[in-house]
């Protein structure tokens, strides 16, 4: 039964791909003093970590490995043993070595949204009080294990390196705290960001970038630039609750568009909505590692979405803070890459990828850029300089890339462990689609388990989760929860997930008996 | 002629006040190793600097001085010589010593607003493009001497002490950059701020305070909390242009209320406006050192204003970033001190008093506090932690008070020099009321001199000023300019003001010839 469901799940690729040839290890880390077998193992570990090699892929044969890297049989064998010890590959007798398929793959994927279900009428958003209630309940349990957050564990961010960068910046530029900064943000940082944006497929000059207080200020400015109170904004469903709060605070109405756990926003449903509801002023989309789904839109969908919005003459607001956390040899591109006439407003931040404590985001406003510049200046002036200078220093070297590789690998490991624990302990009827990177698990519980009750019970048991109900303004997702990778202590997280599983089983059984 | 005008000017006090007895110098700075005569001179220097002794006040006689401080004639004489050398007192033959009357006192005060001139109808604000034009013109002349800014010279802010505090904070709490902060702001900082607010007459708990990105975010949040687009907001006239920009960005209409250069907003005019225009939703007032006027509302006016707004049931938004820069033994109180039912929303920041590069402000939202908390969270989440921790460390010691004393004295000196230069070099028909502290001069030029043309000519001559036209959305203040104390190089500033004076004289003469 599981097998057939796996085959339907678009991102489970059972077939081996041709292996990308790794670089000559002697040039990879010239200063490395590790034994050759470990250098090679590390190379393959990275290839697995960043998705060049996917679960189920066949590893090269020993002979091919020896030839490719010009090493002895002893070195090849030792490299493979190292990878086996790290639980990254499995030997299959008389067949060869394969990239390990994590137990998660045994779980049924979440259902695709029913596109026959038309978007309901747009509604004014009124969800803030529900979210506030959860937050204040959280605050009454400060010591609960947090599986409900939206950032990785602080231990996974480069605390020491950033601290040193800040100390250096303060010594070099002592007036950073006392002198005013540039209205649009630090010019050197904006130049670096413009250069880096090329990787996302985005061509910008430094003057096209305005620094903001995190990604959320960017999204707010975008909404303010293109809407008036009372207007309708199309959003994903499920939808990041912070966006729902922003819509509520601006007096906007939300139209929730079905969104696939594997391919993101349904273009067909949006097209239908634009056709039938002409008062939609903007669409807000998280194209890469959607929150909470963890989906990544395929390039073809991204192209269609941009074309659709351009044709309809409405703003496409792209919220893209997770892009660099995607598992892939090459991070996915942003919607902005397909923009031809300034219809896409690109918003992002470094809060999730680098430092939750640094409120540094940025925005390119497309054809609304001057108006957004005006709104930003009127609303909060320039950002603080120190964080921007620290960030610029960090981005200029290879430190950011190295950090990202490590963060992605750590998150992948956490997700695998968590998926295995969910698969092992949650009751029948539980479904979820493994995310394509990042830190979120969007889990569908058996229909009998209501997430607000589950939230209360979990908190009483010392664990914070996010109930699905806060991800919709239209009363959807009652039996869904969002879990986040919380901690570098994987055993602790495992144990917590198992407790959640037992709790869900009890609640499902209890409901069934009634 | 000048004398009679001086007599009309409410804050020029020609009569000596009874001298406040200074504290015993031996307890003032116990660690001081300075000679006694200099300690005493410093004490009087501070009394003059903070306004305990005002220009024209008679100093104690030598005999009284010796008795009061228990010192010898030699010490008393040396103390007075020290003060004479600092140009703080003058000897008048056979009369005694007097606190020096700066040349500024010779200038005619600005006219009081004509209260018979009723407030015009409220207008949607459309001033951003005019301000943008000035800012971009500024940016094309980056090396011009800046007499158009709104902060003191960077040299007057405690760069080194803040740098050290930041280094210390980063070493003690290495995760400051990587861990998320508290939604409302750092709790320790809010506790300290609540304690300090008592000095402004404000009783708050830490939970009544929300940290914001500078004072401007606070004012924006206040406006968003109490208005809808299209609503009318009463503002001072002249009015800080940043507020006009905020109103414009929020789609609000401004009703400009006449404001006195010495006593601030006209309560009578506001009462009339509230009576005749029932759609006013809020009043925004800078009660202490109004920008650009430099006026301080008398306590009786503050009480009346709060009572008027409370009675009318509208929000009184107090923007109070300059309070601690006022020349007075005791800084003036905030409007919030008179608030009885939560009608006053108090907004302030440390940008002007401590560090323009640190975007740290705070707000108490009165009866709209929960809504403002919601808006702040939805708009930009919590502030960065580092600046807050640095600020908390700075406020906890006496460092902030010491810095403020020094800043006030420096600004007073700058203002005196600038006033003297204006009096010496600007043409007949120029008027201004010396500000009660801070850094702004609001100067009325002869009617023939239009400030936009003066702005262009000054910039061509290498000097930035602010034309009066940006301080009104109703086309007022064409022949006014705002000058700011720019620099610690007083000779440079003197020379620039003299050049401006010659320029104004030429423009006035040229216009008269036509």
PDB file of C-alpha atoms in Angstrom, chain A residues 128 131-132 135 139 151 154 157-160 162-163 166-168 170-183 213-214 216-218 220 224 228-229 240-243 245-246 248-250 354-360 370-371 373-375 377-387 390, chain B residues 128 131-132 135 139 151 154 157-160 162-163 166-168 170-183 213-214 216-218 220 224 228-229 240-243 245-246 248-250 354-360 370-371 373-375 377-387 390:
ATOM      1  CA  UNK A 128      -4.958  38.053  15.353  1.00  0.00           C
ATOM      2  CA  UNK A 131      -2.771  33.854  17.356  1.00  0.00           C
ATOM      3  CA  UNK A 132      -2.308  36.132  20.366  1.00  0.00           C
ATOM      4  CA  UNK A 135       1.444  33.185  21.853  1.00  0.00           C
ATOM      5  CA  UNK A 139       4.633  32.439  27.166  1.00  0.00           C
ATOM      6  CA  UNK A 151      13.747  29.501  13.036  1.00  0.00           C
ATOM      7  CA  UNK A 154      20.333  29.096  17.796  1.00  0.00           C
ATOM      8  CA  UNK A 157      23.547  29.903  13.436  1.00  0.00           C
ATOM      9  CA  UNK A 158      27.134  31.217  13.303  1.00  0.00           C
ATOM     10  CA  UNK A 159      27.081  32.957  16.653  1.00  0.00           C
ATOM     11  CA  UNK A 160      30.807  33.207  17.129  1.00  0.00           C
ATOM     12  CA  UNK A 162      28.944  37.031  13.709  1.00  0.00           C
ATOM     13  CA  UNK A 163      30.096  38.177  17.115  1.00  0.00           C
ATOM     14  CA  UNK A 166      30.477  42.753  14.915  1.00  0.00           C
ATOM     15  CA  UNK A 167      33.475  43.384  17.147  1.00  0.00           C
ATOM     16  CA  UNK A 168      35.611  44.018  14.061  1.00  0.00           C
ATOM     17  CA  UNK A 170      32.742  48.368  15.758  1.00  0.00           C
ATOM     18  CA  UNK A 171      36.509  48.723  16.016  1.00  0.00           C
ATOM     19  CA  UNK A 172      36.928  49.769  12.392  1.00  0.00           C
ATOM     20  CA  UNK A 173      33.990  52.148  12.275  1.00  0.00           C
ATOM     21  CA  UNK A 174      33.472  53.489  15.790  1.00  0.00           C
ATOM     22  CA  UNK A 175      30.706  55.904  14.723  1.00  0.00           C
ATOM     23  CA  UNK A 176      28.440  53.074  13.533  1.00  0.00           C
ATOM     24  CA  UNK A 177      26.137  53.593  16.508  1.00  0.00           C
ATOM     25  CA  UNK A 178      26.210  57.384  16.565  1.00  0.00           C
ATOM     26  CA  UNK A 179      26.083  58.460  12.915  1.00  0.00           C
ATOM     27  CA  UNK A 180      22.942  58.233  10.805  1.00  0.00           C
ATOM     28  CA  UNK A 181      22.891  55.735   7.968  1.00  0.00           C
ATOM     29  CA  UNK A 182      21.867  55.927   4.323  1.00  0.00           C
ATOM     30  CA  UNK A 183      18.116  56.158   3.710  1.00  0.00           C
ATOM     31  CA  UNK A 213      13.427  45.574   9.251  1.00  0.00           C
ATOM     32  CA  UNK A 214      13.237  41.895   8.421  1.00  0.00           C
ATOM     33  CA  UNK A 216       7.926  41.123   7.409  1.00  0.00           C
ATOM     34  CA  UNK A 217       8.434  44.875   7.035  1.00  0.00           C
ATOM     35  CA  UNK A 218       9.176  44.277   3.361  1.00  0.00           C
ATOM     36  CA  UNK A 220       3.972  45.066   4.758  1.00  0.00           C
ATOM     37  CA  UNK A 224       0.719  49.090   1.526  1.00  0.00           C
ATOM     38  CA  UNK A 228      -6.152  50.217  -0.052  1.00  0.00           C
ATOM     39  CA  UNK A 229      -8.101  49.031   3.007  1.00  0.00           C
ATOM     40  CA  UNK A 240       1.889  31.765   7.003  1.00  0.00           C
ATOM     41  CA  UNK A 241      -0.098  33.305   9.867  1.00  0.00           C
ATOM     42  CA  UNK A 242       2.165  36.378   9.988  1.00  0.00           C
ATOM     43  CA  UNK A 243       0.840  37.317   6.560  1.00  0.00           C
ATOM     44  CA  UNK A 245      -1.901  39.242  10.667  1.00  0.00           C
ATOM     45  CA  UNK A 246      -0.427  41.806   8.274  1.00  0.00           C
ATOM     46  CA  UNK A 248      -5.731  42.084   9.213  1.00  0.00           C
ATOM     47  CA  UNK A 249      -3.709  45.057  10.469  1.00  0.00           C
ATOM     48  CA  UNK A 250      -4.069  46.743   7.050  1.00  0.00           C
ATOM     49  CA  UNK A 354      21.824  33.606   9.021  1.00  0.00           C
ATOM     50  CA  UNK A 355      20.695  35.326  12.198  1.00  0.00           C
ATOM     51  CA  UNK A 356      17.221  35.551  13.725  1.00  0.00           C
ATOM     52  CA  UNK A 357      18.504  38.304  16.022  1.00  0.00           C
ATOM     53  CA  UNK A 358      19.507  40.588  13.140  1.00  0.00           C
ATOM     54  CA  UNK A 359      16.406  42.215  11.647  1.00  0.00           C
ATOM     55  CA  UNK A 360      17.817  42.592   8.148  1.00  0.00           C
ATOM     56  CA  UNK A 370       9.651  54.587  -5.657  1.00  0.00           C
ATOM     57  CA  UNK A 371       6.382  54.415  -3.721  1.00  0.00           C
ATOM     58  CA  UNK A 373      10.895  53.881  -0.868  1.00  0.00           C
ATOM     59  CA  UNK A 374       8.575  56.695   0.213  1.00  0.00           C
ATOM     60  CA  UNK A 375       6.578  54.423   2.509  1.00  0.00           C
ATOM     61  CA  UNK A 377      11.164  56.406   4.780  1.00  0.00           C
ATOM     62  CA  UNK A 378       7.893  57.714   6.215  1.00  0.00           C
ATOM     63  CA  UNK A 379       7.341  54.596   8.333  1.00  0.00           C
ATOM     64  CA  UNK A 380      10.688  53.822   9.965  1.00  0.00           C
ATOM     65  CA  UNK A 381      13.578  55.616   8.195  1.00  0.00           C
ATOM     66  CA  UNK A 382      16.794  53.686   7.555  1.00  0.00           C
ATOM     67  CA  UNK A 383      17.798  50.473   9.311  1.00  0.00           C
ATOM     68  CA  UNK A 384      20.524  50.426  11.922  1.00  0.00           C
ATOM     69  CA  UNK A 385      23.959  50.399  10.360  1.00  0.00           C
ATOM     70  CA  UNK A 386      25.763  47.889  12.560  1.00  0.00           C
ATOM     71  CA  UNK A 387      23.860  44.796  11.426  1.00  0.00           C
ATOM     72  CA  UNK A 390      28.295  42.935   9.889  1.00  0.00           C
TER      73      UNK A 390
ATOM     74  CA  UNK B 128       6.576  64.088  -0.246  1.00  0.00           C
ATOM     75  CA  UNK B 131      10.828  66.924   0.227  1.00  0.00           C
ATOM     76  CA  UNK B 132      12.293  64.233  -2.027  1.00  0.00           C
ATOM     77  CA  UNK B 135      16.819  65.429  -0.304  1.00  0.00           C
ATOM     78  CA  UNK B 139      22.692  64.268  -2.102  1.00  0.00           C
ATOM     79  CA  UNK B 151      20.692  65.738  14.778  1.00  0.00           C
ATOM     80  CA  UNK B 154      28.373  63.125  15.562  1.00  0.00           C
ATOM     81  CA  UNK B 157      27.412  61.846  20.805  1.00  0.00           C
ATOM     82  CA  UNK B 158      29.282  59.390  23.065  1.00  0.00           C
ATOM     83  CA  UNK B 159      30.802  57.340  20.269  1.00  0.00           C
ATOM     84  CA  UNK B 160      33.539  55.728  22.307  1.00  0.00           C
ATOM     85  CA  UNK B 162      28.722  53.317  23.131  1.00  0.00           C
ATOM     86  CA  UNK B 163      31.308  51.383  21.176  1.00  0.00           C
ATOM     87  CA  UNK B 166      28.514  47.305  22.447  1.00  0.00           C
ATOM     88  CA  UNK B 167      31.771  45.349  22.637  1.00  0.00           C
ATOM     89  CA  UNK B 168      30.978  44.436  26.237  1.00  0.00           C
ATOM     90  CA  UNK B 170      28.617  41.186  22.537  1.00  0.00           C
ATOM     91  CA  UNK B 171      31.208  39.486  24.727  1.00  0.00           C
ATOM     92  CA  UNK B 172      28.769  38.892  27.573  1.00  0.00           C
ATOM     93  CA  UNK B 173      25.869  37.747  25.419  1.00  0.00           C
ATOM     94  CA  UNK B 174      27.340  36.208  22.285  1.00  0.00           C
ATOM     95  CA  UNK B 175      23.936  35.096  20.942  1.00  0.00           C
ATOM     96  CA  UNK B 176      22.617  38.679  20.758  1.00  0.00           C
ATOM     97  CA  UNK B 177      22.812  38.601  16.962  1.00  0.00           C
ATOM     98  CA  UNK B 178      21.568  35.069  16.440  1.00  0.00           C
ATOM     99  CA  UNK B 179      18.736  34.612  18.950  1.00  0.00           C
ATOM    100  CA  UNK B 180      15.333  36.217  18.521  1.00  0.00           C
ATOM    101  CA  UNK B 181      14.323  38.927  20.947  1.00  0.00           C
ATOM    102  CA  UNK B 182      11.205  39.616  22.988  1.00  0.00           C
ATOM    103  CA  UNK B 183       8.196  40.821  20.974  1.00  0.00           C
ATOM    104  CA  UNK B 213      12.364  51.495  15.257  1.00  0.00           C
ATOM    105  CA  UNK B 214      12.985  55.090  16.237  1.00  0.00           C
ATOM    106  CA  UNK B 216       9.015  57.815  13.655  1.00  0.00           C
ATOM    107  CA  UNK B 217       7.793  54.206  13.756  1.00  0.00           C
ATOM    108  CA  UNK B 218       6.128  55.020  17.068  1.00  0.00           C
ATOM    109  CA  UNK B 220       3.242  55.929  12.532  1.00  0.00           C
ATOM    110  CA  UNK B 224      -2.471  53.791  12.305  1.00  0.00           C
ATOM    111  CA  UNK B 228      -8.524  55.380   8.850  1.00  0.00           C
ATOM    112  CA  UNK B 229      -7.419  56.744   5.467  1.00  0.00           C
ATOM    113  CA  UNK B 240       7.987  68.664  11.288  1.00  0.00           C
ATOM    114  CA  UNK B 241       7.955  67.535   7.645  1.00  0.00           C
ATOM    115  CA  UNK B 242       8.478  63.868   8.595  1.00  0.00           C
ATOM    116  CA  UNK B 243       5.031  63.941  10.197  1.00  0.00           C
ATOM    117  CA  UNK B 245       5.160  62.562   5.076  1.00  0.00           C
ATOM    118  CA  UNK B 246       3.710  60.001   7.493  1.00  0.00           C
ATOM    119  CA  UNK B 248       0.637  61.478   3.300  1.00  0.00           C
ATOM    120  CA  UNK B 249       1.762  57.845   3.278  1.00  0.00           C
ATOM    121  CA  UNK B 250      -1.275  56.887   5.369  1.00  0.00           C
ATOM    122  CA  UNK B 354      22.087  59.638  22.483  1.00  0.00           C
ATOM    123  CA  UNK B 355      22.789  58.002  19.143  1.00  0.00           C
ATOM    124  CA  UNK B 356      21.342  58.823  15.724  1.00  0.00           C
ATOM    125  CA  UNK B 357      22.726  55.506  14.432  1.00  0.00           C
ATOM    126  CA  UNK B 358      20.741  53.429  16.929  1.00  0.00           C
ATOM    127  CA  UNK B 359      17.125  53.222  15.825  1.00  0.00           C
ATOM    128  CA  UNK B 360      15.662  52.860  19.310  1.00  0.00           C
ATOM    129  CA  UNK B 370      -3.033  46.545  22.717  1.00  0.00           C
ATOM    130  CA  UNK B 371      -3.913  47.590  19.168  1.00  0.00           C
ATOM    131  CA  UNK B 373       1.162  46.069  20.014  1.00  0.00           C
ATOM    132  CA  UNK B 374      -0.705  44.149  17.329  1.00  0.00           C
ATOM    133  CA  UNK B 375       0.257  46.649  14.628  1.00  0.00           C
ATOM    134  CA  UNK B 377       4.120  42.874  15.632  1.00  0.00           C
ATOM    135  CA  UNK B 378       2.378  42.632  12.271  1.00  0.00           C
ATOM    136  CA  UNK B 379       4.476  45.414  10.757  1.00  0.00           C
ATOM    137  CA  UNK B 380       8.061  44.744  11.811  1.00  0.00           C
ATOM    138  CA  UNK B 381       8.259  42.299  14.744  1.00  0.00           C
ATOM    139  CA  UNK B 382      10.671  43.032  17.576  1.00  0.00           C
ATOM    140  CA  UNK B 383      13.617  45.412  17.361  1.00  0.00           C
ATOM    141  CA  UNK B 384      17.168  44.125  17.177  1.00  0.00           C
ATOM    142  CA  UNK B 385      18.485  43.159  20.584  1.00  0.00           C
ATOM    143  CA  UNK B 386      22.012  44.539  20.464  1.00  0.00           C
ATOM    144  CA  UNK B 387      21.087  48.233  20.477  1.00  0.00           C
ATOM    145  CA  UNK B 390      23.727  48.600  24.766  1.00  0.00           C
TER     146      UNK B 390
END
